PDB file of C-alpha atoms in Angstrom:
ATOM      1  CA  MET A   1       8.309  -0.467   5.117  1.00 41.00           C
ATOM      2  CA  THR A   2       7.178   0.102   8.705  1.00 46.00           C
ATOM      3  CA  GLU A   3       7.083  -2.582  11.359  1.00 45.00           C
ATOM      4  CA  ALA A   4       3.324  -2.723  10.770  1.00 47.00           C
ATOM      5  CA  ALA A   5       3.854  -3.146   7.041  1.00 49.00           C
ATOM      6  CA  ARG A   6       6.306  -5.989   7.490  1.00 43.00           C
ATOM      7  CA  ALA A   7       4.031  -7.804   9.908  1.00 44.00           C
ATOM      8  CA  ALA A   8       0.910  -7.168   7.834  1.00 43.00           C
ATOM      9  CA  ALA A   9       2.616  -8.763   4.871  1.00 41.00           C
ATOM     10  CA  SER A  10       2.889 -11.954   6.904  1.00 40.00           C
ATOM     11  CA  SER A  11       0.293 -14.559   6.087  1.00 38.00           C
ATOM     12  CA  PRO A  12      -1.972 -15.922   8.825  1.00 37.00           C
ATOM     13  CA  SER A  13      -0.497 -19.366   8.322  1.00 36.00           C
ATOM     14  CA  GLY A  14       3.104 -18.156   8.325  1.00 40.00           C
ATOM     15  CA  SER A  15       3.476 -19.309   4.717  1.00 47.00           C
ATOM     16  CA  SER A  16       5.196 -17.680   1.770  1.00 64.00           C
ATOM     17  CA  GLY A  17       4.944 -17.508  -2.016  1.00 86.00           C
ATOM     18  CA  GLN A  18       1.655 -18.691  -3.532  1.00 92.00           C
ATOM     19  CA  SER A  19       0.239 -19.716  -0.163  1.00 91.00           C
ATOM     20  CA  ALA A  20       0.878 -16.229   1.232  1.00 92.00           C
ATOM     21  CA  VAL A  21      -0.755 -14.687  -1.854  1.00 95.00           C
ATOM     22  CA  ASP A  22      -3.782 -16.936  -1.358  1.00 94.00           C
ATOM     23  CA  ASP A  23      -3.959 -15.722   2.244  1.00 93.00           C
ATOM     24  CA  LEU A  24      -3.877 -12.116   1.030  1.00 94.00           C
ATOM     25  CA  VAL A  25      -6.714 -12.843  -1.409  1.00 96.00           C
ATOM     26  CA  ALA A  26      -8.704 -14.321   1.489  1.00 95.00           C
ATOM     27  CA  LEU A  27      -7.902 -11.248   3.600  1.00 95.00           C
ATOM     28  CA  LEU A  28      -9.424  -9.030   0.896  1.00 96.00           C
ATOM     29  CA  ASP A  29     -12.509 -11.234   0.457  1.00 96.00           C
ATOM     30  CA  LEU A  30     -14.854  -9.424   2.833  1.00 97.00           C
ATOM     31  CA  GLU A  31     -17.912 -10.962   4.451  1.00 97.00           C
ATOM     32  CA  ARG A  32     -21.197  -9.301   3.455  1.00 97.00           C
ATOM     33  CA  ILE A  33     -23.259  -8.906   6.615  1.00 97.00           C
ATOM     34  CA  GLU A  34     -26.006  -6.589   5.317  1.00 96.00           C
ATOM     35  CA  GLU A  35     -26.791  -4.364   2.349  1.00 96.00           C
ATOM     36  CA  ASN A  36     -23.817  -1.959   2.002  1.00 97.00           C
ATOM     37  CA  ILE A  37     -22.126  -3.389   5.125  1.00 98.00           C
ATOM     38  CA  TYR A  38     -19.082  -5.675   5.041  1.00 98.00           C
ATOM     39  CA  ARG A  39     -16.737  -7.168   7.596  1.00 98.00           C
ATOM     40  CA  GLY A  40     -12.999  -7.796   7.349  1.00 97.00           C
ATOM     41  CA  VAL A  41     -10.396  -9.312   9.638  1.00 95.00           C
ATOM     42  CA  SER A  42      -6.645  -8.925  10.178  1.00 92.00           C
ATOM     43  CA  PRO A  43      -3.917 -11.587   9.955  1.00 89.00           C
ATOM     44  CA  ALA A  44      -3.279 -13.477  13.172  1.00 79.00           C
ATOM     45  CA  SER A  45       0.332 -12.248  13.091  1.00 73.00           C
ATOM     46  CA  SER A  46      -0.589  -8.546  12.961  1.00 68.00           C
ATOM     47  CA  PRO A  47       1.315  -6.082  15.199  1.00 70.00           C
ATOM     48  CA  VAL A  48      -0.309  -3.721  17.688  1.00 77.00           C
ATOM     49  CA  ARG A  49      -2.207  -1.851  14.967  1.00 85.00           C
ATOM     50  CA  VAL A  50      -3.692  -2.679  11.583  1.00 92.00           C
ATOM     51  CA  PHE A  51      -1.469  -2.062   8.542  1.00 92.00           C
ATOM     52  CA  GLY A  52      -2.756   0.943   6.585  1.00 93.00           C
ATOM     53  CA  GLY A  53      -2.548  -0.805   3.232  1.00 94.00           C
ATOM     54  CA  GLN A  54      -4.800  -3.555   4.554  1.00 95.00           C
ATOM     55  CA  VAL A  55      -7.632  -1.270   5.662  1.00 97.00           C
ATOM     56  CA  ALA A  56      -7.355   0.778   2.435  1.00 97.00           C
ATOM     57  CA  GLY A  57      -7.467  -2.369   0.303  1.00 97.00           C
ATOM     58  CA  GLN A  58     -10.404  -3.810   2.213  1.00 98.00           C
ATOM     59  CA  ALA A  59     -12.309  -0.517   2.029  1.00 98.00           C
ATOM     60  CA  LEU A  60     -11.815  -0.446  -1.745  1.00 98.00           C
ATOM     61  CA  VAL A  61     -13.144  -4.011  -1.936  1.00 98.00           C
ATOM     62  CA  ALA A  62     -16.250  -2.915  -0.029  1.00 98.00           C
ATOM     63  CA  ALA A  63     -16.801   0.037  -2.364  1.00 98.00           C
ATOM     64  CA  GLY A  64     -16.244  -2.078  -5.469  1.00 97.00           C
ATOM     65  CA  ARG A  65     -18.734  -4.723  -4.362  1.00 97.00           C
ATOM     66  CA  THR A  66     -21.530  -2.114  -4.756  1.00 98.00           C
ATOM     67  CA  VAL A  67     -20.508  -0.981  -8.262  1.00 97.00           C
ATOM     68  CA  PRO A  68     -21.233  -2.681 -11.628  1.00 95.00           C
ATOM     69  CA  VAL A  69     -18.192  -4.617 -12.879  1.00 93.00           C
ATOM     70  CA  GLU A  70     -17.987  -2.557 -16.083  1.00 94.00           C
ATOM     71  CA  ARG A  71     -17.131   0.517 -14.009  1.00 97.00           C
ATOM     72  CA  ARG A  72     -13.505   0.554 -12.885  1.00 96.00           C
ATOM     73  CA  VAL A  73     -12.121   2.602 -10.020  1.00 97.00           C
ATOM     74  CA  HIS A  74      -9.970   5.472 -11.309  1.00 98.00           C
ATOM     75  CA  SER A  75      -9.221   7.310  -8.057  1.00 98.00           C
ATOM     76  CA  LEU A  76      -9.442   7.053  -4.305  1.00 98.00           C
ATOM     77  CA  HIS A  77      -8.825   9.507  -1.475  1.00 98.00           C
ATOM     78  CA  SER A  78      -8.638   8.375   2.121  1.00 98.00           C
ATOM     79  CA  TYR A  79      -7.805   9.382   5.692  1.00 98.00           C
ATOM     80  CA  PHE A  80      -6.487   7.260   8.530  1.00 97.00           C
ATOM     81  CA  ILE A  81      -8.420   8.505  11.559  1.00 97.00           C
ATOM     82  CA  ARG A  82      -7.545   6.132  14.409  1.00 95.00           C
ATOM     83  CA  PRO A  83      -5.194   3.158  14.803  1.00 93.00           C
ATOM     84  CA  GLY A  84      -6.941  -0.085  13.890  1.00 94.00           C
ATOM     85  CA  ASP A  85      -7.173  -2.939  16.402  1.00 94.00           C
ATOM     86  CA  PRO A  86      -6.040  -6.188  14.720  1.00 93.00           C
ATOM     87  CA  ARG A  87      -7.721  -8.311  17.402  1.00 93.00           C
ATOM     88  CA  VAL A  88     -11.281  -7.490  16.341  1.00 95.00           C
ATOM     89  CA  PRO A  89     -13.051  -7.389  12.942  1.00 97.00           C
ATOM     90  CA  ILE A  90     -13.414  -4.151  10.988  1.00 98.00           C
ATOM     91  CA  VAL A  91     -16.890  -3.171   9.769  1.00 98.00           C
ATOM     92  CA  TYR A  92     -17.018  -1.309   6.441  1.00 98.00           C
ATOM     93  CA  GLU A  93     -20.096   0.832   5.816  1.00 98.00           C
ATOM     94  CA  VAL A  94     -20.617   1.886   2.191  1.00 98.00           C
ATOM     95  CA  ASP A  95     -22.540   5.030   1.249  1.00 98.00           C
ATOM     96  CA  ARG A  96     -23.745   5.022  -2.361  1.00 98.00           C
ATOM     97  CA  ILE A  97     -23.150   8.720  -2.984  1.00 97.00           C
ATOM     98  CA  ARG A  98     -23.925   8.832  -6.698  1.00 97.00           C
ATOM     99  CA  ASP A  99     -24.609   6.631  -9.715  1.00 97.00           C
ATOM    100  CA  GLY A 100     -24.254   8.774 -12.825  1.00 96.00           C
ATOM    101  CA  ARG A 101     -24.227   8.012 -16.542  1.00 96.00           C
ATOM    102  CA  SER A 102     -20.425   7.675 -16.660  1.00 97.00           C
ATOM    103  CA  PHE A 103     -19.209   7.915 -13.070  1.00 98.00           C
ATOM    104  CA  THR A 104     -20.082   6.255  -9.775  1.00 98.00           C
ATOM    105  CA  THR A 105     -19.025   7.618  -6.384  1.00 98.00           C
ATOM    106  CA  ARG A 106     -18.788   5.659  -3.148  1.00 98.00           C
ATOM    107  CA  ARG A 107     -17.817   6.603   0.395  1.00 98.00           C
ATOM    108  CA  VAL A 108     -16.669   3.970   2.869  1.00 98.00           C
ATOM    109  CA  VAL A 109     -16.181   4.329   6.619  1.00 98.00           C
ATOM    110  CA  ALA A 110     -14.291   1.624   8.525  1.00 98.00           C
ATOM    111  CA  VAL A 111     -15.540   1.197  12.093  1.00 98.00           C
ATOM    112  CA  GLN A 112     -14.164  -0.512  15.193  1.00 97.00           C
ATOM    113  CA  HIS A 113     -15.398  -0.250  18.779  1.00 96.00           C
ATOM    114  CA  GLY A 114     -18.157   2.067  17.556  1.00 96.00           C
ATOM    115  CA  LYS A 115     -15.739   4.657  16.142  1.00 97.00           C
ATOM    116  CA  ALA A 116     -14.476   5.474  12.647  1.00 98.00           C
ATOM    117  CA  ILE A 117     -10.855   4.449  12.094  1.00 97.00           C
ATOM    118  CA  PHE A 118     -10.635   5.130   8.339  1.00 98.00           C
ATOM    119  CA  ALA A 119     -12.618   6.906   5.623  1.00 98.00           C
ATOM    120  CA  LEU A 120     -12.330   6.434   1.865  1.00 98.00           C
ATOM    121  CA  SER A 121     -13.965   8.051  -1.145  1.00 98.00           C
ATOM    122  CA  ALA A 122     -13.623   6.291  -4.491  1.00 98.00           C
ATOM    123  CA  SER A 123     -14.728   7.182  -8.005  1.00 98.00           C
ATOM    124  CA  PHE A 124     -15.516   4.614 -10.702  1.00 98.00           C
ATOM    125  CA  GLN A 125     -15.921   5.185 -14.442  1.00 97.00           C
ATOM    126  CA  ILE A 126     -17.095   3.297 -17.490  1.00 96.00           C
ATOM    127  CA  GLU A 127     -14.347   2.650 -20.055  1.00 93.00           C
ATOM    128  CA  GLU A 128     -13.849   5.602 -22.385  1.00 94.00           C
ATOM    129  CA  ARG A 129     -11.342   6.457 -25.114  1.00 92.00           C
ATOM    130  CA  GLY A 130      -9.560   9.796 -25.524  1.00 93.00           C
ATOM    131  CA  ASN A 131      -6.216  11.575 -25.718  1.00 93.00           C
ATOM    132  CA  GLU A 132      -3.355   9.854 -23.902  1.00 93.00           C
ATOM    133  CA  HIS A 133       0.122  10.698 -22.632  1.00 95.00           C
ATOM    134  CA  SER A 134       2.194   9.685 -19.628  1.00 94.00           C
ATOM    135  CA  SER A 135       5.557  10.055 -17.918  1.00 95.00           C
ATOM    136  CA  ALA A 136       8.391   7.848 -19.124  1.00 96.00           C
ATOM    137  CA  MET A 137       9.624   5.032 -16.923  1.00 97.00           C
ATOM    138  CA  PRO A 138      13.222   5.473 -15.704  1.00 96.00           C
ATOM    139  CA  GLU A 139      15.842   2.988 -16.856  1.00 96.00           C
ATOM    140  CA  VAL A 140      16.381   0.409 -14.113  1.00 97.00           C
ATOM    141  CA  PRO A 141      17.799  -3.118 -13.774  1.00 97.00           C
ATOM    142  CA  ASP A 142      15.490  -6.088 -14.275  1.00 97.00           C
ATOM    143  CA  PRO A 143      13.878  -7.297 -11.037  1.00 97.00           C
ATOM    144  CA  GLU A 144      15.308 -10.806 -11.430  1.00 96.00           C
ATOM    145  CA  SER A 145      18.820  -9.365 -11.144  1.00 97.00           C
ATOM    146  CA  LEU A 146      18.095  -7.818  -7.726  1.00 97.00           C
ATOM    147  CA  PRO A 147      18.088  -9.442  -4.278  1.00 94.00           C
ATOM    148  CA  THR A 148      14.839 -10.254  -2.520  1.00 92.00           C
ATOM    149  CA  TRP A 149      13.806  -8.166   0.482  1.00 89.00           C
ATOM    150  CA  ASN A 150      14.988 -10.885   2.871  1.00 87.00           C
ATOM    151  CA  GLU A 151      18.353 -11.146   1.103  1.00 90.00           C
ATOM    152  CA  ALA A 152      18.874  -7.360   1.097  1.00 90.00           C
ATOM    153  CA  ALA A 153      17.876  -7.009   4.763  1.00 86.00           C
ATOM    154  CA  GLU A 154      19.868  -9.957   6.082  1.00 85.00           C
ATOM    155  CA  GLY A 155      22.242  -8.968   8.864  1.00 83.00           C
ATOM    156  CA  TYR A 156      20.470  -5.700   9.702  1.00 81.00           C
ATOM    157  CA  GLY A 157      18.346  -6.988  12.578  1.00 74.00           C
ATOM    158  CA  LEU A 158      15.074  -6.555  10.688  1.00 77.00           C
ATOM    159  CA  HIS A 159      13.704 -10.028  11.509  1.00 63.00           C
ATOM    160  CA  THR A 160      13.717 -11.086   7.876  1.00 53.00           C
ATOM    161  CA  SER A 161      12.672 -14.692   8.510  1.00 51.00           C
ATOM    162  CA  ASP A 162       9.780 -13.669  10.762  1.00 53.00           C
ATOM    163  CA  PHE A 163       7.699 -12.090   8.025  1.00 54.00           C
ATOM    164  CA  PRO A 164       6.828 -14.255   5.010  1.00 58.00           C
ATOM    165  CA  ARG A 165       5.341 -11.880   2.445  1.00 82.00           C
ATOM    166  CA  PRO A 166       2.704 -12.111  -0.277  1.00 94.00           C
ATOM    167  CA  ILE A 167       4.385  -9.105  -1.948  1.00 96.00           C
ATOM    168  CA  ASP A 168       7.821  -9.649  -3.496  1.00 96.00           C
ATOM    169  CA  VAL A 169       9.816  -6.410  -3.090  1.00 96.00           C
ATOM    170  CA  ARG A 170      13.187  -5.843  -4.842  1.00 97.00           C
ATOM    171  CA  TYR A 171      15.049  -2.586  -4.154  1.00 96.00           C
ATOM    172  CA  VAL A 172      16.499  -0.825  -7.208  1.00 97.00           C
ATOM    173  CA  SER A 173      17.843   2.054  -5.111  1.00 94.00           C
ATOM    174  CA  GLU A 174      19.900   1.441  -2.007  1.00 91.00           C
ATOM    175  CA  PRO A 175      17.560   0.236   0.755  1.00 91.00           C
ATOM    176  CA  PRO A 176      17.073   2.874   3.458  1.00 88.00           C
ATOM    177  CA  TRP A 177      18.450   0.591   6.167  1.00 89.00           C
ATOM    178  CA  GLU A 178      21.729   0.538   4.211  1.00 89.00           C
ATOM    179  CA  SER A 179      21.816   4.194   3.157  1.00 87.00           C
ATOM    180  CA  ARG A 180      21.284   5.346   6.779  1.00 85.00           C
ATOM    181  CA  GLU A 181      24.809   4.126   7.552  1.00 83.00           C
ATOM    182  CA  ASP A 182      26.126   6.977   5.401  1.00 82.00           C
ATOM    183  CA  GLY A 183      23.808   9.566   6.954  1.00 79.00           C
ATOM    184  CA  PRO A 184      21.123  11.618   5.162  1.00 84.00           C
ATOM    185  CA  GLY A 185      20.665  10.648   1.523  1.00 85.00           C
ATOM    186  CA  GLU A 186      18.391  11.202  -1.448  1.00 91.00           C
ATOM    187  CA  ALA A 187      14.690  11.663  -0.672  1.00 92.00           C
ATOM    188  CA  ALA A 188      13.671   8.938  -3.112  1.00 94.00           C
ATOM    189  CA  SER A 189      13.270   5.204  -3.471  1.00 95.00           C
ATOM    190  CA  ARG A 190      12.717   2.743  -6.304  1.00 97.00           C
ATOM    191  CA  VAL A 191      11.535  -0.828  -5.959  1.00 98.00           C
ATOM    192  CA  TRP A 192      10.113  -3.540  -8.148  1.00 98.00           C
ATOM    193  CA  MET A 193       7.136  -5.278  -6.550  1.00 98.00           C
ATOM    194  CA  LYS A 194       4.461  -7.832  -7.374  1.00 98.00           C
ATOM    195  CA  ALA A 195       2.312 -10.441  -5.709  1.00 97.00           C
ATOM    196  CA  ASP A 196       4.557 -13.421  -4.997  1.00 96.00           C
ATOM    197  CA  GLY A 197       2.261 -15.856  -6.798  1.00 96.00           C
ATOM    198  CA  LYS A 198      -0.699 -16.020  -9.161  1.00 97.00           C
ATOM    199  CA  LEU A 199      -3.803 -13.909  -8.513  1.00 97.00           C
ATOM    200  CA  PRO A 200      -7.329 -14.584  -9.814  1.00 96.00           C
ATOM    201  CA  ASP A 201      -8.314 -12.600 -12.902  1.00 95.00           C
ATOM    202  CA  ASP A 202     -10.741 -10.253 -11.078  1.00 96.00           C
ATOM    203  CA  PRO A 203      -9.598  -6.706 -12.070  1.00 95.00           C
ATOM    204  CA  LEU A 204     -10.908  -5.200  -8.802  1.00 96.00           C
ATOM    205  CA  LEU A 205      -8.747  -7.612  -6.813  1.00 97.00           C
ATOM    206  CA  HIS A 206      -5.605  -6.482  -8.676  1.00 97.00           C
ATOM    207  CA  LEU A 207      -6.456  -2.851  -7.886  1.00 97.00           C
ATOM    208  CA  CYS A 208      -6.950  -3.719  -4.223  1.00 97.00           C
ATOM    209  CA  VAL A 209      -3.685  -5.672  -4.035  1.00 97.00           C
ATOM    210  CA  MET A 210      -1.851  -2.663  -5.494  1.00 97.00           C
ATOM    211  CA  THR A 211      -3.572  -0.417  -2.944  1.00 97.00           C
ATOM    212  CA  TYR A 212      -2.394  -2.783  -0.195  1.00 96.00           C
ATOM    213  CA  ALA A 213       1.185  -2.857  -1.511  1.00 97.00           C
ATOM    214  CA  SER A 214       1.409   0.884  -2.215  1.00 97.00           C
ATOM    215  CA  ASP A 215       1.686   1.643   1.515  1.00 95.00           C
ATOM    216  CA  MET A 216       4.680  -0.640   2.072  1.00 93.00           C
ATOM    217  CA  THR A 217       7.638   1.461   0.864  1.00 94.00           C
ATOM    218  CA  LEU A 218       6.095   4.854   0.087  1.00 95.00           C
ATOM    219  CA  LEU A 219       7.671   6.698   3.038  1.00 94.00           C
ATOM    220  CA  ASP A 220      11.160   5.267   2.400  1.00 93.00           C
ATOM    221  CA  GLY A 221      12.289   8.492   0.740  1.00 93.00           C
ATOM    222  CA  VAL A 222      11.339  10.538   3.803  1.00 93.00           C
ATOM    223  CA  LEU A 223      13.414   8.249   6.020  1.00 92.00           C
ATOM    224  CA  ALA A 224      16.365   8.086   3.620  1.00 91.00           C
ATOM    225  CA  LYS A 225      16.560  11.873   3.447  1.00 91.00           C
ATOM    226  CA  HIS A 226      17.135  11.973   7.205  1.00 90.00           C
ATOM    227  CA  GLY A 227      19.266   8.843   7.548  1.00 89.00           C
ATOM    228  CA  VAL A 228      16.879   6.844   9.752  1.00 88.00           C
ATOM    229  CA  TYR A 229      14.824   3.668   9.426  1.00 88.00           C
ATOM    230  CA  TRP A 230      12.002   1.880  11.244  1.00 85.00           C
ATOM    231  CA  GLY A 231      13.204  -0.481  13.953  1.00 80.00           C
ATOM    232  CA  LEU A 232      16.836   0.644  13.702  1.00 85.00           C
ATOM    233  CA  ASP A 233      16.260   4.178  15.017  1.00 84.00           C
ATOM    234  CA  LYS A 234      13.698   5.690  17.333  1.00 87.00           C
ATOM    235  CA  VAL A 235      11.139   6.523  14.681  1.00 88.00           C
ATOM    236  CA  LEU A 236       7.393   6.629  15.289  1.00 88.00           C
ATOM    237  CA  GLY A 237       5.311   6.659  12.125  1.00 89.00           C
ATOM    238  CA  ALA A 238       1.822   6.217  10.738  1.00 90.00           C
ATOM    239  CA  SER A 239      -0.006   6.914   7.493  1.00 93.00           C
ATOM    240  CA  LEU A 240      -2.209  10.013   7.721  1.00 96.00           C
ATOM    241  CA  ASP A 241      -3.858   9.994   4.314  1.00 97.00           C
ATOM    242  CA  HIS A 242      -3.535   8.113   1.039  1.00 97.00           C
ATOM    243  CA  ALA A 243      -4.622   8.984  -2.497  1.00 98.00           C
ATOM    244  CA  MET A 244      -4.319   6.955  -5.693  1.00 98.00           C
ATOM    245  CA  TRP A 245      -5.162   7.456  -9.359  1.00 98.00           C
ATOM    246  CA  PHE A 246      -5.387   4.386 -11.594  1.00 98.00           C
ATOM    247  CA  HIS A 247      -4.537   5.266 -15.178  1.00 97.00           C
ATOM    248  CA  ARG A 248      -4.329   2.000 -17.126  1.00 96.00           C
ATOM    249  CA  PRO A 249      -5.057  -1.713 -16.653  1.00 96.00           C
ATOM    250  CA  PHE A 250      -2.376  -3.868 -15.032  1.00 97.00           C
ATOM    251  CA  ARG A 251      -1.860  -7.126 -13.176  1.00 98.00           C
ATOM    252  CA  ALA A 252      -0.585  -6.960  -9.601  1.00 98.00           C
ATOM    253  CA  ASP A 253       1.025 -10.400  -9.997  1.00 97.00           C
ATOM    254  CA  GLU A 254       3.356  -9.051 -12.701  1.00 98.00           C
ATOM    255  CA  TRP A 255       6.362  -6.826 -11.946  1.00 98.00           C
ATOM    256  CA  LEU A 256       5.606  -3.145 -11.337  1.00 98.00           C
ATOM    257  CA  LEU A 257       8.239  -0.465 -10.790  1.00 98.00           C
ATOM    258  CA  TYR A 258       7.329   1.775  -7.843  1.00 98.00           C
ATOM    259  CA  ASP A 259       9.226   5.057  -8.231  1.00 98.00           C
ATOM    260  CA  THR A 260       8.758   7.227  -5.124  1.00 97.00           C
ATOM    261  CA  ALA A 261      10.079  10.529  -3.799  1.00 97.00           C
ATOM    262  CA  SER A 262       9.529  12.928  -0.906  1.00 96.00           C
ATOM    263  CA  PRO A 263       9.262  16.609  -1.890  1.00 96.00           C
ATOM    264  CA  SER A 264       8.794  17.894   1.665  1.00 96.00           C
ATOM    265  CA  ALA A 265       8.890  17.111   5.380  1.00 94.00           C
ATOM    266  CA  SER A 266       7.745  19.512   8.118  1.00 95.00           C
ATOM    267  CA  GLY A 267       5.808  19.495  11.364  1.00 95.00           C
ATOM    268  CA  ASN A 268       6.680  15.809  11.950  1.00 94.00           C
ATOM    269  CA  ARG A 269       4.897  15.006   8.670  1.00 96.00           C
ATOM    270  CA  GLY A 270       6.509  13.696   5.501  1.00 96.00           C
ATOM    271  CA  LEU A 271       4.926  13.944   2.051  1.00 97.00           C
ATOM    272  CA  ALA A 272       5.617  11.161  -0.451  1.00 97.00           C
ATOM    273  CA  THR A 273       4.641  10.687  -4.088  1.00 98.00           C
ATOM    274  CA  GLY A 274       4.883   7.540  -6.164  1.00 98.00           C
ATOM    275  CA  GLN A 275       4.394   6.262  -9.696  1.00 98.00           C
ATOM    276  CA  PHE A 276       3.731   2.659 -10.692  1.00 98.00           C
ATOM    277  CA  PHE A 277       5.032   1.536 -14.096  1.00 98.00           C
ATOM    278  CA  SER A 278       4.322  -1.768 -15.775  1.00 98.00           C
ATOM    279  CA  ARG A 279       7.318  -3.696 -17.029  1.00 96.00           C
ATOM    280  CA  ASP A 280       6.695  -2.511 -20.589  1.00 96.00           C
ATOM    281  CA  GLY A 281       7.025   1.109 -19.426  1.00 97.00           C
ATOM    282  CA  GLU A 282       3.404   2.212 -19.097  1.00 97.00           C
ATOM    283  CA  LEU A 283       2.443   4.488 -16.212  1.00 98.00           C
ATOM    284  CA  VAL A 284      -0.430   2.601 -14.560  1.00 98.00           C
ATOM    285  CA  ALA A 285      -0.989   4.432 -11.244  1.00 98.00           C
ATOM    286  CA  THR A 286       0.043   7.480  -9.201  1.00 98.00           C
ATOM    287  CA  VAL A 287       0.129   7.643  -5.396  1.00 98.00           C
ATOM    288  CA  VAL A 288       0.404  10.493  -2.861  1.00 98.00           C
ATOM    289  CA  GLN A 289       0.588  10.094   0.900  1.00 98.00           C
ATOM    290  CA  GLU A 290       1.390  12.164   3.953  1.00 97.00           C
ATOM    291  CA  GLY A 291       2.756  10.257   6.909  1.00 95.00           C
ATOM    292  CA  LEU A 292       3.421  11.062  10.535  1.00 94.00           C
ATOM    293  CA  ILE A 293       7.143  10.609  11.207  1.00 93.00           C
ATOM    294  CA  ARG A 294       8.537  11.492  14.625  1.00 92.00           C
ATOM    295  CA  VAL A 295      12.263  10.941  15.022  1.00 87.00           C
ATOM    296  CA  ILE A 296      13.157  10.775  18.710  1.00 85.00           C
ATOM    297  CA  LYS A 297      16.679  12.076  19.211  1.00 74.00           C
ATOM    298  CA  PRO A 298      18.824   9.988  21.572  1.00 61.00           C
ATOM    299  CA  SER A 299      19.789  11.438  24.929  1.00 55.00           C
ATOM    300  CA  PRO A 300      23.441  12.421  25.484  1.00 52.00           C
ATOM    301  CA  GLY A 301      25.535   9.282  25.725  1.00 52.00           C
ATOM    302  CA  GLU A 302      22.726   7.118  24.349  1.00 47.00           C
ATOM    303  CA  GLY A 303      23.164   5.207  21.089  1.00 46.00           C
ATOM    304  CA  THR A 304      20.828   5.566  18.135  1.00 40.00           C
ATOM    305  CA  GLN A 305      19.761   1.917  18.175  1.00 39.00           C
ATOM    306  CA  VAL A 306      16.392   1.073  19.709  1.00 31.00           C
TER     307      VAL A 306
END
């Protein structure tokens, strides 16, 4: 979870639990300013740039608002083009690419200061029945038996009390800020996560909340493999692209296992893949992202702490 992710998970009111979830719902409730044009804002407590999960979630909201409710999003592909400015609204322009008999395609461009900062393409489909199979969920402890993010991060200088979160994150694997103490580790991470309160029943909202949350821990495996972590080492990072496939219905306010891994890192870029499983073991979504990760080596005689 980058510094931007931790701050973006803060609610505008500095609240936690249900109040923070309500603030996240409000954050994703875009203002319609014209046909196919929507406007979103950032939390007052945002860092120097907009959290990637926020702009992806808001863009998906904009796309979904132009699609009949019986058509559900099944995939999205997106690129982060420029850092977002949290001090000004983001305008989302929706292009209605195609409305077919079974599928609907939308393209969304997020604009600030007259320039594109993010682009998303999403495909929606009517419900259909057919052959099914999926990966099996790994055996993991129940989320209730695991410490909260604040409890796990206490004592590591990660400003745990400064960032109330609408997303409850429980690490199954060793958190990367702990594993870094032993040097390079496994290029993987597992967490349970869910909205830390009750969400409305709108299926599109649950998809957008998952999109928001999917960017929070996805690059953990890249960091763990090299024994570094945001805020504890000199690491500069940003999401470059983000793709998701939604396989089955789910609720984002019920526990989901997020099983992630990094198959490769090169050229200051790390590739990460993730699978979301519902608590009953169903694979509900798959995620792939490439992130910019620059590790700045300390000068001779300089410590590794920022």
